[in-house]
mmCIF file of C-alpha atoms in Angstrom:
data_model
loop_
_atom_site.group_PDB
_atom_site.id
_atom_site.type_symbol
_atom_site.label_atom_id
_atom_site.label_comp_id
_atom_site.label_asym_id
_atom_site.label_seq_id
_atom_site.Cartn_x
_atom_site.Cartn_y
_atom_site.Cartn_z
ATOM 1 C CA UNK A 1330 -15.426 -20.620 -44.371
ATOM 2 C CA UNK A 1331 -14.587 -19.296 -40.832
ATOM 3 C CA UNK A 1332 -17.796 -18.506 -38.793
ATOM 4 C CA UNK A 1333 -17.172 -15.689 -35.746
ATOM 5 C CA UNK A 1334 -19.885 -15.975 -33.285
ATOM 6 C CA UNK A 1335 -19.693 -13.377 -30.083
ATOM 7 C CA UNK A 1336 -17.275 -11.228 -31.593
ATOM 8 C CA UNK A 1337 -18.460 -7.580 -32.078
ATOM 9 C CA UNK A 1338 -17.630 -5.379 -35.331
ATOM 10 C CA UNK A 1339 -13.965 -4.460 -34.469
ATOM 11 C CA UNK A 1340 -12.535 -1.283 -34.935
ATOM 12 C CA UNK A 1341 -9.661 0.001 -36.999
ATOM 13 C CA UNK A 1342 -8.309 -4.086 -36.161
ATOM 14 C CA UNK A 1343 -4.705 -4.891 -36.214
ATOM 15 C CA UNK A 1344 -4.048 -8.402 -35.689
ATOM 16 C CA UNK A 1345 -0.499 -8.643 -33.419
ATOM 17 C CA UNK A 1346 0.918 -12.196 -33.630
ATOM 18 C CA UNK A 1347 4.028 -13.959 -31.639
ATOM 19 C CA UNK A 1348 4.835 -17.692 -31.255
ATOM 20 C CA UNK A 1349 6.876 -19.860 -29.049
ATOM 21 C CA UNK A 1350 9.963 -21.239 -29.796
ATOM 22 C CA UNK A 1351 12.410 -20.522 -33.150
ATOM 23 C CA UNK A 1352 11.315 -17.000 -33.190
ATOM 24 C CA UNK A 1353 11.298 -16.418 -29.598
ATOM 25 C CA UNK A 1354 14.757 -16.161 -27.849
ATOM 26 C CA UNK A 1355 14.240 -15.274 -24.123
ATOM 27 C CA UNK A 1356 10.885 -15.837 -24.720
ATOM 28 C CA UNK A 1357 10.963 -12.142 -25.715
ATOM 29 C CA UNK A 1358 7.808 -12.061 -28.265
ATOM 30 C CA UNK A 1359 5.405 -14.319 -26.601
ATOM 31 C CA UNK A 1360 5.927 -12.365 -23.500
ATOM 32 C CA UNK A 1361 5.123 -9.042 -25.009
ATOM 33 C CA UNK A 1362 1.931 -10.420 -26.618
ATOM 34 C CA UNK A 1363 1.157 -11.991 -22.851
ATOM 35 C CA UNK A 1364 1.458 -9.149 -21.487
ATOM 36 C CA UNK A 1365 -0.775 -6.824 -23.970
ATOM 37 C CA UNK A 1366 -3.514 -10.167 -23.518
ATOM 38 C CA UNK A 1367 -3.266 -9.545 -19.421
ATOM 39 C CA UNK A 1368 -3.062 -5.615 -19.309
ATOM 40 C CA UNK A 1369 -6.361 -5.347 -21.474
ATOM 41 C CA UNK A 1370 -7.839 -8.471 -20.738
ATOM 42 C CA UNK A 1371 -8.023 -10.150 -23.909
ATOM 43 C CA UNK A 1372 -11.065 -12.202 -24.552
ATOM 44 C CA UNK A 1373 -9.993 -16.017 -26.028
ATOM 45 C CA UNK A 1374 -12.295 -16.290 -29.129
ATOM 46 C CA UNK A 1375 -10.936 -19.063 -31.268
ATOM 47 C CA UNK A 1376 -7.897 -21.648 -30.838
ATOM 48 C CA UNK A 1377 -6.371 -23.920 -33.524
ATOM 49 C CA UNK A 1378 -6.772 -27.534 -34.030
ATOM 50 C CA UNK A 1379 -4.032 -28.879 -31.993
ATOM 51 C CA UNK A 1380 -3.983 -32.180 -33.761
ATOM 52 C CA UNK A 1381 -3.890 -30.445 -37.156
ATOM 53 C CA UNK A 1382 -0.722 -28.364 -36.675
ATOM 54 C CA UNK A 1383 1.767 -29.746 -33.762
ATOM 55 C CA UNK A 1384 3.812 -33.145 -33.393
ATOM 56 C CA UNK A 1385 3.081 -34.254 -29.441
ATOM 57 C CA UNK A 1386 6.102 -35.566 -28.903
ATOM 58 C CA UNK A 1387 7.906 -32.577 -29.762
ATOM 59 C CA UNK A 1388 5.263 -30.320 -28.073
ATOM 60 C CA UNK A 1389 3.845 -32.308 -25.263
ATOM 61 C CA UNK A 1390 0.506 -31.391 -23.828
ATOM 62 C CA UNK A 1391 0.513 -30.856 -19.748
ATOM 63 C CA UNK A 1392 -1.766 -32.490 -16.694
ATOM 64 C CA UNK A 1393 -2.874 -30.393 -14.021
ATOM 65 C CA UNK A 1394 -5.630 -30.358 -11.319
ATOM 66 C CA UNK A 1395 -8.723 -28.491 -11.221
ATOM 67 C CA UNK A 1396 -10.533 -28.979 -7.871
ATOM 68 C CA UNK A 1397 -8.861 -32.519 -7.909
ATOM 69 C CA UNK A 1398 -10.273 -33.437 -11.576
ATOM 70 C CA UNK A 1399 -7.067 -34.147 -13.693
ATOM 71 C CA UNK A 1400 -7.408 -31.758 -17.295
ATOM 72 C CA UNK A 1401 -4.937 -31.740 -20.071
ATOM 73 C CA UNK A 1402 -4.014 -28.370 -21.699
ATOM 74 C CA UNK A 1403 -2.984 -29.132 -25.537
ATOM 75 C CA UNK A 1404 -0.430 -26.924 -27.128
ATOM 76 C CA UNK A 1405 -2.276 -24.758 -29.540
ATOM 77 C CA UNK A 1406 -2.174 -21.237 -31.127
ATOM 78 C CA UNK A 1407 -5.426 -19.033 -29.473
ATOM 79 C CA UNK A 1408 -6.915 -15.791 -30.904
ATOM 80 C CA UNK A 1409 -8.168 -12.804 -28.381
ATOM 81 C CA UNK A 1410 -9.555 -9.636 -28.891
ATOM 82 C CA UNK A 1411 -9.073 -6.613 -26.684
ATOM 83 C CA UNK A 1412 -10.804 -3.233 -27.061
ATOM 84 C CA UNK A 1413 -8.486 0.088 -26.454
ATOM 85 C CA UNK A 1414 -11.199 2.435 -25.717
ATOM 86 C CA UNK A 1415 -8.393 5.080 -25.417
ATOM 87 C CA UNK A 1416 -5.354 4.055 -27.711
ATOM 88 C CA UNK A 1417 -3.656 7.147 -28.642
ATOM 89 C CA UNK A 1418 -4.391 9.085 -25.322
ATOM 90 C CA UNK A 1419 -7.074 11.198 -27.254
ATOM 91 C CA UNK A 1420 -10.126 9.133 -26.947
ATOM 92 C CA UNK A 1421 -9.523 7.445 -29.863
ATOM 93 C CA UNK A 1422 -10.977 3.325 -29.508
ATOM 94 C CA UNK A 1423 -8.837 0.594 -31.534
ATOM 95 C CA UNK A 1424 -9.352 -3.015 -31.129
ATOM 96 C CA UNK A 1425 -6.237 -5.409 -31.434
ATOM 97 C CA UNK A 1426 -6.446 -9.430 -32.477
ATOM 98 C CA UNK A 1427 -3.704 -11.046 -30.354
ATOM 99 C CA UNK A 1428 -2.360 -14.155 -32.067
ATOM 100 C CA UNK A 1429 -0.323 -16.379 -29.192
ATOM 101 C CA UNK A 1430 0.781 -19.813 -29.907
ATOM 102 C CA UNK A 1431 3.918 -22.269 -30.632
ATOM 103 C CA UNK A 1432 5.588 -22.330 -33.617
ATOM 104 C CA UNK A 1433 3.787 -25.678 -35.837
ATOM 105 C CA UNK A 1434 5.442 -28.538 -36.423
ATOM 106 C CA UNK A 1435 3.708 -29.277 -39.569
ATOM 107 C CA UNK A 1436 0.826 -27.937 -42.228
ATOM 108 C CA UNK A 1437 2.623 -24.470 -42.187
ATOM 109 C CA UNK A 1438 0.770 -23.389 -45.073
ATOM 110 C CA UNK A 1439 -2.593 -24.348 -43.679
ATOM 111 C CA UNK A 1440 -1.677 -23.007 -40.528
ATOM 112 C CA UNK A 1441 -1.098 -19.578 -41.829
ATOM 113 C CA UNK A 1442 -4.584 -20.023 -44.199
ATOM 114 C CA UNK A 1443 -6.181 -20.372 -41.189
ATOM 115 C CA UNK A 1444 -4.665 -17.381 -39.633
ATOM 116 C CA UNK A 1445 -5.268 -15.379 -42.399
ATOM 117 C CA UNK A 1446 -8.999 -16.580 -42.781
ATOM 118 C CA UNK A 1447 -9.745 -15.006 -39.069
ATOM 119 C CA UNK A 1448 -8.112 -11.752 -40.525
ATOM 120 C CA UNK A 1449 -10.177 -11.402 -43.130
ATOM 121 C CA UNK A 1450 -13.650 -12.203 -41.470
ATOM 122 C CA UNK A 1451 -12.503 -9.825 -38.405
ATOM 123 C CA UNK A 1452 -11.350 -7.303 -41.165
ATOM 124 C CA UNK A 1453 -7.670 -6.553 -40.108
ATOM 125 C CA UNK A 1454 -6.215 -4.124 -41.694
ATOM 126 C CA UNK A 1455 -2.289 -5.024 -41.144
ATOM 127 C CA UNK A 1456 -0.757 -8.031 -39.323
ATOM 128 C CA UNK A 1457 2.262 -7.414 -36.935
ATOM 129 C CA UNK A 1458 4.615 -10.461 -35.959
ATOM 130 C CA UNK A 1459 6.824 -10.121 -33.183
ATOM 131 C CA UNK A 1460 9.849 -12.195 -32.601
ATOM 132 C CA UNK A 1461 13.592 -12.096 -30.998
ATOM 133 C CA UNK A 1462 17.079 -13.125 -32.182
ATOM 134 C CA UNK A 1463 20.271 -14.141 -30.712
ATOM 135 C CA UNK A 1464 22.674 -11.146 -31.025
ATOM 136 C CA UNK A 1465 26.160 -9.997 -30.482
ATOM 137 C CA UNK A 1466 25.049 -7.062 -28.346
ATOM 138 C CA UNK A 1467 25.414 -5.960 -25.089
ATOM 139 C CA UNK A 1468 22.973 -6.315 -22.080
ATOM 140 C CA UNK A 1469 23.781 -2.770 -21.116
ATOM 141 C CA UNK A 1470 22.897 -1.008 -24.105
ATOM 142 C CA UNK A 1471 19.405 -0.426 -25.295
ATOM 143 C CA UNK A 1472 17.279 -3.653 -27.034
ATOM 144 C CA UNK A 1473 17.737 -3.072 -31.100
ATOM 145 C CA UNK A 1474 14.522 -3.792 -32.732
ATOM 146 C CA UNK A 1475 14.013 -3.645 -36.395
ATOM 147 C CA UNK A 1476 11.027 -3.328 -38.085
ATOM 148 C CA UNK A 1477 10.845 -5.116 -41.530
ATOM 149 C CA UNK A 1478 8.536 -6.060 -44.158
ATOM 150 C CA UNK A 1479 8.327 -7.205 -47.659
ATOM 151 C CA UNK A 1480 5.704 -4.655 -48.664
ATOM 152 C CA UNK A 1481 8.231 -1.586 -50.571
ATOM 153 C CA UNK A 1482 5.455 1.103 -50.259
ATOM 154 C CA UNK A 1483 4.925 -0.474 -46.403
ATOM 155 C CA UNK A 1484 8.240 0.022 -46.028
ATOM 156 C CA UNK A 1485 8.561 4.042 -47.056
ATOM 157 C CA UNK A 1486 5.128 4.953 -45.683
ATOM 158 C CA UNK A 1487 6.238 3.360 -42.197
ATOM 159 C CA UNK A 1488 9.949 4.049 -42.166
ATOM 160 C CA UNK A 1489 10.789 0.107 -42.162
ATOM 161 C CA UNK A 1490 13.520 -2.176 -43.488
ATOM 162 C CA UNK A 1491 12.413 -3.849 -46.974
ATOM 163 C CA UNK A 1492 13.783 -7.539 -46.641
ATOM 164 C CA UNK A 1493 16.202 -8.930 -48.819
ATOM 165 C CA UNK A 1494 16.685 -12.142 -46.789
ATOM 166 C CA UNK A 1495 17.286 -15.422 -48.688
ATOM 167 C CA UNK A 1496 17.907 -18.554 -46.580
ATOM 168 C CA UNK A 1497 16.269 -20.953 -44.471
ATOM 169 C CA UNK A 1498 13.082 -19.328 -42.431
ATOM 170 C CA UNK A 1499 10.347 -20.136 -39.768
ATOM 171 C CA UNK A 1500 6.893 -19.532 -39.184
ATOM 172 C CA UNK A 1501 7.351 -15.936 -39.051
ATOM 173 C CA UNK A 1502 8.695 -15.303 -42.439
ATOM 174 C CA UNK A 1503 5.894 -17.802 -43.952
ATOM 175 C CA UNK A 1504 3.780 -16.132 -42.191
ATOM 176 C CA UNK A 1505 4.641 -12.818 -43.410
ATOM 177 C CA UNK A 1506 5.090 -14.295 -46.789
ATOM 178 C CA UNK A 1507 1.456 -15.505 -46.539
ATOM 179 C CA UNK A 1508 0.235 -12.079 -46.159
ATOM 180 C CA UNK A 1509 1.982 -10.661 -48.892
ATOM 181 C CA UNK A 1510 0.481 -12.786 -51.626
ATOM 182 C CA UNK A 1511 -3.166 -12.336 -49.914
ATOM 183 C CA UNK A 1512 -2.587 -8.452 -50.177
ATOM 184 C CA UNK A 1513 -2.165 -8.232 -46.247
ATOM 185 C CA UNK A 1514 0.017 -5.745 -45.195
ATOM 186 C CA UNK A 1515 2.561 -7.433 -42.823
ATOM 187 C CA UNK A 1516 5.205 -6.236 -40.353
ATOM 188 C CA UNK A 1517 8.017 -8.038 -38.235
ATOM 189 C CA UNK A 1518 9.383 -6.479 -35.295
ATOM 190 C CA UNK A 1519 12.554 -8.022 -34.096
ATOM 191 C CA UNK A 1520 14.501 -7.837 -30.783
ATOM 192 C CA UNK A 1521 18.004 -8.773 -30.302
ATOM 193 C CA UNK A 1522 19.001 -10.867 -27.292
ATOM 194 C CA UNK A 1523 22.538 -10.825 -25.855
ATOM 195 C CA UNK A 1524 23.337 -14.561 -26.823
ATOM 196 C CA UNK A 1525 25.556 -14.707 -23.785
ATOM 197 C CA UNK A 1526 22.391 -14.230 -21.573
ATOM 198 C CA UNK A 1527 19.853 -16.037 -23.621
ATOM 199 C CA UNK A 1528 17.990 -17.889 -21.046
ATOM 200 C CA UNK A 1529 14.163 -16.409 -20.660
ATOM 201 C CA UNK A 1530 12.672 -14.396 -19.566
ATOM 202 C CA UNK A 1531 14.157 -11.193 -20.791
ATOM 203 C CA UNK A 1532 11.867 -8.754 -19.884
ATOM 204 C CA UNK A 1533 14.383 -5.976 -21.435
ATOM 205 C CA UNK A 1534 13.773 -7.425 -24.995
ATOM 206 C CA UNK A 1535 9.915 -7.784 -24.262
ATOM 207 C CA UNK A 1536 9.806 -3.726 -22.949
ATOM 208 C CA UNK A 1537 11.751 -2.743 -25.953
ATOM 209 C CA UNK A 1538 9.514 -4.788 -28.463
ATOM 210 C CA UNK A 1539 6.437 -3.169 -26.455
ATOM 211 C CA UNK A 1540 7.852 0.301 -27.172
ATOM 212 C CA UNK A 1541 8.599 -0.255 -31.063
ATOM 213 C CA UNK A 1542 4.803 -1.229 -31.315
ATOM 214 C CA UNK A 1543 3.373 1.489 -29.324
ATOM 215 C CA UNK A 1544 5.068 3.695 -31.614
ATOM 216 C CA UNK A 1545 4.346 1.946 -34.898
ATOM 217 C CA UNK A 1546 0.059 1.702 -34.387
ATOM 218 C CA UNK A 1547 0.262 5.227 -32.143
ATOM 219 C CA UNK A 1548 -0.844 3.144 -28.656
ATOM 220 C CA UNK A 1549 -0.655 3.704 -25.155
ATOM 221 C CA UNK A 1550 0.642 0.602 -23.906
ATOM 222 C CA UNK A 1551 0.315 0.429 -19.805
ATOM 223 C CA UNK A 1552 3.534 -1.705 -18.681
ATOM 224 C CA UNK A 1553 2.873 -2.536 -15.090
ATOM 225 C CA UNK A 1554 5.802 -3.794 -13.293
ATOM 226 C CA UNK A 1555 7.957 -4.447 -16.859
ATOM 227 C CA UNK A 1556 9.779 -1.405 -16.271
ATOM 228 C CA UNK A 1557 11.152 -2.802 -12.824
ATOM 229 C CA UNK A 1558 11.413 -6.104 -13.886
ATOM 230 C CA UNK A 1559 13.898 -5.039 -17.136
ATOM 231 C CA UNK A 1560 15.659 -2.837 -14.103
ATOM 232 C CA UNK A 1561 16.407 -5.698 -11.921
ATOM 233 C CA UNK A 1562 17.237 -8.117 -15.151
ATOM 234 C CA UNK A 1563 19.899 -5.600 -16.105
ATOM 235 C CA UNK A 1564 21.600 -5.474 -12.329
ATOM 236 C CA UNK A 1565 21.288 -9.379 -11.982
ATOM 237 C CA UNK A 1566 23.112 -9.877 -15.394
ATOM 238 C CA UNK A 1567 25.570 -6.976 -14.281
ATOM 239 C CA UNK A 1568 26.638 -9.056 -11.222
ATOM 240 C CA UNK A 1569 26.899 -12.070 -13.407
ATOM 241 C CA UNK A 1570 29.584 -10.510 -15.704
ATOM 242 C CA UNK A 1571 31.458 -9.041 -12.869
ATOM 243 C CA UNK A 1572 32.142 -12.145 -11.098
ATOM 244 C CA UNK A 1573 34.032 -13.178 -13.957
ATOM 245 C CA UNK A 1574 37.084 -10.729 -15.757
ATOM 246 C CA UNK A 1575 36.600 -12.704 -18.823
ATOM 247 C CA UNK A 1576 33.235 -12.170 -19.364
ATOM 248 C CA UNK A 1577 33.271 -8.463 -18.552
ATOM 249 C CA UNK A 1578 35.994 -7.757 -20.849
ATOM 250 C CA UNK A 1579 33.819 -9.611 -23.483
ATOM 251 C CA UNK A 1580 30.828 -7.248 -22.734
ATOM 252 C CA UNK A 1581 33.194 -4.363 -23.193
ATOM 253 C CA UNK A 1582 34.360 -5.108 -26.164
ATOM 254 C CA UNK A 1583 30.312 -5.438 -27.448
ATOM 255 C CA UNK A 1584 29.466 -2.143 -26.071
ATOM 256 C CA UNK A 1585 32.904 -0.560 -27.733
ATOM 257 C CA UNK A 1586 31.374 -2.011 -30.736
ATOM 258 C CA UNK A 1587 27.842 -1.107 -30.226
ATOM 259 C CA UNK A 1588 29.048 2.523 -29.500
ATOM 260 C CA UNK A 1589 31.130 2.977 -32.771
ATOM 261 C CA UNK A 1590 28.261 1.414 -34.565
ATOM 262 C CA UNK A 1591 25.776 4.072 -33.291
ATOM 263 C CA UNK A 1592 27.827 7.034 -33.920
ATOM 264 C CA UNK A 1593 26.293 7.624 -37.213
ATOM 265 C CA UNK A 1594 22.866 7.722 -35.902
ATOM 266 C CA UNK A 1595 23.497 10.804 -33.879
ATOM 267 C CA UNK A 1596 22.166 12.868 -36.921
ATOM 268 C CA UNK A 1597 20.117 16.099 -36.778
ATOM 269 C CA UNK A 1598 17.336 13.837 -38.427
ATOM 270 C CA UNK A 1599 17.428 11.040 -35.580
ATOM 271 C CA UNK A 1600 17.907 13.795 -32.516
ATOM 272 C CA UNK A 1601 14.431 15.309 -33.682
ATOM 273 C CA UNK A 1602 13.081 12.152 -34.250
ATOM 274 C CA UNK A 1603 13.484 11.472 -30.626
ATOM 275 C CA UNK A 1604 12.901 14.471 -29.546
ATOM 276 C CA UNK A 1605 9.584 14.483 -31.227
ATOM 277 C CA UNK A 1606 8.734 10.979 -29.501
ATOM 278 C CA UNK A 1607 9.888 12.474 -25.916
ATOM 279 C CA UNK A 1608 7.017 15.602 -26.422
ATOM 280 C CA UNK A 1609 4.399 12.801 -27.600
ATOM 281 C CA UNK A 1610 4.985 11.062 -24.650
ATOM 282 C CA UNK A 1611 4.952 14.013 -22.463
ATOM 283 C CA UNK A 1612 0.963 13.922 -22.499
ATOM 284 C CA UNK A 1613 0.093 14.264 -18.809
ATOM 285 C CA UNK A 1614 -2.920 11.503 -20.205
ATOM 286 C CA UNK A 1615 -0.460 9.139 -20.571
ATOM 287 C CA UNK A 1616 0.382 8.463 -16.667
ATOM 288 C CA UNK A 1617 3.554 7.253 -15.497
ATOM 289 C CA UNK A 1618 5.566 4.219 -16.665
ATOM 290 C CA UNK A 1619 4.659 4.379 -20.150
ATOM 291 C CA UNK A 1620 7.142 2.669 -22.691
ATOM 292 C CA UNK A 1621 10.066 4.888 -24.374
ATOM 293 C CA UNK A 1622 12.627 3.832 -26.858
ATOM 294 C CA UNK A 1623 15.683 3.696 -24.262
ATOM 295 C CA UNK A 1624 13.733 1.288 -22.368
ATOM 296 C CA UNK A 1625 12.145 3.147 -19.245
ATOM 297 C CA UNK A 1626 9.850 6.139 -18.747
ATOM 298 C CA UNK A 1627 12.409 7.718 -16.638
ATOM 299 C CA UNK A 1628 15.192 7.694 -19.025
ATOM 300 C CA UNK A 1629 17.190 5.526 -17.284
ATOM 301 C CA UNK A 1630 17.878 2.053 -19.399
ATOM 302 C CA UNK A 1631 15.663 -0.627 -18.129
ATOM 303 C CA UNK A 1632 16.611 -4.181 -17.802
ATOM 304 C CA UNK A 1633 15.715 -7.052 -15.850
ATOM 305 C CA UNK A 1634 17.124 -10.772 -14.549
ATOM 306 C CA UNK A 1635 15.838 -13.094 -11.978
ATOM 307 C CA UNK A 1636 17.723 -13.271 -8.268
ATOM 308 C CA UNK A 1637 20.904 -15.157 -9.052
ATOM 309 C CA UNK A 1638 19.925 -17.769 -6.391
ATOM 310 C CA UNK A 1639 17.131 -18.855 -8.429
ATOM 311 C CA UNK A 1640 19.796 -21.145 -10.088
ATOM 312 C CA UNK A 1641 20.432 -18.960 -13.578
ATOM 313 C CA UNK A 1642 23.026 -20.336 -15.124
ATOM 314 C CA UNK A 1643 26.200 -17.844 -15.423
ATOM 315 C CA UNK A 1644 27.366 -16.184 -18.845
ATOM 316 C CA UNK A 1645 29.951 -18.589 -20.500
ATOM 317 C CA UNK A 1646 33.211 -17.621 -21.044
ATOM 318 C CA UNK A 1647 33.765 -15.857 -24.230
ATOM 319 C CA UNK A 1648 35.271 -17.463 -27.222
ATOM 320 C CA UNK A 1649 38.406 -16.405 -28.553
ATOM 321 C CA UNK A 1650 38.209 -13.459 -30.821
ATOM 322 C CA UNK A 1651 39.207 -14.897 -33.802
ATOM 323 C CA UNK A 1652 36.474 -17.095 -33.429
ATOM 324 C CA UNK A 1653 33.700 -14.809 -33.588
ATOM 325 C CA UNK A 1654 33.037 -14.171 -37.020
ATOM 326 C CA UNK A 1655 31.034 -16.487 -39.252
ATOM 327 C CA UNK A 1656 32.099 -18.012 -42.090
ATOM 328 C CA UNK A 1657 29.113 -19.540 -43.154
ATOM 329 C CA UNK A 1658 27.960 -18.259 -46.345
ATOM 330 C CA UNK A 1659 24.593 -18.867 -46.448
ATOM 331 C CA UNK A 1660 24.087 -16.099 -43.659
ATOM 332 C CA UNK A 1661 23.242 -12.291 -44.655
ATOM 333 C CA UNK A 1662 26.061 -9.954 -43.922
ATOM 334 C CA UNK A 1663 25.307 -6.713 -42.020
ATOM 335 C CA UNK A 1664 24.111 -7.865 -38.603
ATOM 336 C CA UNK A 1665 22.305 -5.359 -36.335
ATOM 337 C CA UNK A 1666 25.337 -5.097 -34.040
ATOM 338 C CA UNK A 1667 28.304 -4.957 -35.960
ATOM 339 C CA UNK A 1668 29.780 -1.542 -36.648
ATOM 340 C CA UNK A 1669 31.975 -3.090 -39.965
ATOM 341 C CA UNK A 1670 28.960 -4.869 -41.569
ATOM 342 C CA UNK A 1671 30.288 -8.044 -41.153
ATOM 343 C CA UNK A 1672 27.743 -10.613 -39.438
ATOM 344 C CA UNK A 1673 29.563 -12.141 -35.880
ATOM 345 C CA UNK A 1674 28.830 -14.566 -33.992
ATOM 346 C CA UNK A 1675 29.655 -14.788 -29.940
ATOM 347 C CA UNK A 1676 29.996 -17.621 -27.347
ATOM 348 C CA UNK A 1677 26.628 -19.768 -27.695
ATOM 349 C CA UNK A 1678 25.452 -18.348 -30.979
ATOM 350 C CA UNK A 1679 23.737 -21.045 -32.787
ATOM 351 C CA UNK A 1680 24.260 -22.822 -35.926
ATOM 352 C CA UNK A 1681 21.260 -23.406 -38.534
ATOM 353 C CA UNK A 1682 21.275 -27.109 -37.740
ATOM 354 C CA UNK A 1683 21.377 -26.940 -33.915
ATOM 355 C CA UNK A 1684 18.541 -26.915 -31.692
ATOM 356 C CA UNK A 1685 19.539 -23.913 -29.369
ATOM 357 C CA UNK A 1686 17.818 -21.274 -26.800
ATOM 358 C CA UNK A 1687 16.906 -18.821 -29.937
ATOM 359 C CA UNK A 1688 17.689 -17.411 -33.018
ATOM 360 C CA UNK A 1689 20.972 -16.342 -33.807
ATOM 361 C CA UNK A 1690 22.926 -12.944 -34.727
ATOM 362 C CA UNK A 1691 21.409 -12.920 -38.261
ATOM 363 C CA UNK A 1692 20.226 -9.303 -39.691
ATOM 364 C CA UNK A 1693 16.680 -9.093 -38.786
ATOM 365 C CA UNK A 1694 14.855 -8.990 -42.160
ATOM 366 C CA UNK A 1695 11.418 -10.447 -42.229
ATOM 367 C CA UNK A 1696 12.825 -14.210 -42.355
ATOM 368 C CA UNK A 1697 16.318 -13.765 -41.358
ATOM 369 C CA UNK A 1698 15.610 -14.073 -37.361
ATOM 370 C CA UNK A 1699 13.180 -16.281 -37.272
ATOM 371 C CA UNK A 1700 16.236 -18.639 -39.253
ATOM 372 C CA UNK A 1701 18.013 -19.302 -36.154
ATOM 373 C CA UNK A 1702 17.596 -22.461 -33.866
ATOM 374 C CA UNK A 1703 15.224 -22.336 -30.902
ATOM 375 C CA UNK A 1704 15.033 -23.336 -27.332
ATOM 376 C CA UNK A 1705 13.478 -26.998 -27.065
ATOM 377 C CA UNK A 1706 9.641 -26.844 -25.452
ATOM 378 C CA UNK A 1707 9.773 -26.675 -21.610
ATOM 379 C CA UNK A 1708 7.599 -29.851 -21.009
ATOM 380 C CA UNK A 1709 10.695 -31.818 -20.454
ATOM 381 C CA UNK A 1710 14.100 -32.891 -21.778
ATOM 382 C CA UNK A 1711 12.733 -35.403 -23.939
ATOM 383 C CA UNK A 1712 11.121 -32.472 -26.030
ATOM 384 C CA UNK A 1713 13.143 -31.347 -28.875
ATOM 385 C CA UNK A 1714 12.477 -28.427 -30.835
ATOM 386 C CA UNK A 1715 12.139 -27.983 -34.627
ATOM 387 C CA UNK A 1716 14.705 -26.557 -36.575
#
């Protein structure tokens, strides 16, 4: 039995989780939860025992100095709670339980059961897991975010995709399945990160996840400097792409494919939905800088890149076009960026057995996106990541 002391009775609580590693291309998902924790000043109330779930040769502890005293921070998963006094701009309060950690190295079922134990004790109404995958999507377009669930009723009620994926999975897929068996409504939101610029951070993808979470939960999320970071990121990637004609040509081909795929979305129903969102966000109580589905509040396409002088690697040269299409029979067709329903893979897209920087361009079902390799831990070159 999990006993929680010092945690007040929560109001309409929703648990929002993200895990570094395989399910977190560009660190987009973990950065989104960190943003919520920072903006709403979350208070940590629990941490899972690192000894139970982590291989310290894979996720190494870090040593730091506190007033000359050496201390150790162990890799783990922490839970914090935030109270939003005015969640929807109409004076209605709501609580979020934030779960942020690293994909565990072992005992995944026990790990999920412990998370669900906290959810049960806190009266959590729904669990939302954030993830990010590598995809054949251009950095110049709005970041695609897909919402999926294993619950048919929830899919209909919240206008989500019902997962049909079969194949290897990560902790996001395992946790969502555990929620299904436990009767806890669960949703996963997946952002597609351009595979040719997969190095973290990617604030444009983080912003897109927060946009979708805002719509899903009817929240008003303060963005701070995230919109400006997203714009700077895109300008930086634009500059890198302009330096290489082959990369620029490849990006243009992705843009054409994306624009073709998006044509059916310009329906009357889609336009009406976007207009309703626009009117909802015009509420003067919301203030400037609120998240929008396109990226930033002023209607421009937001994005970000660190200063090129910081050592950021250039986008790789694109592979021949005939090599882009995946032949892996275990992959689910119909990825989010291919207009013909064929799953494609461009330069740097990783296979299921590699240890790349994030999930590949698989269709973002409840288990699909997390079934791609992830980046290795940041502690040192000797730390490999589980696949």
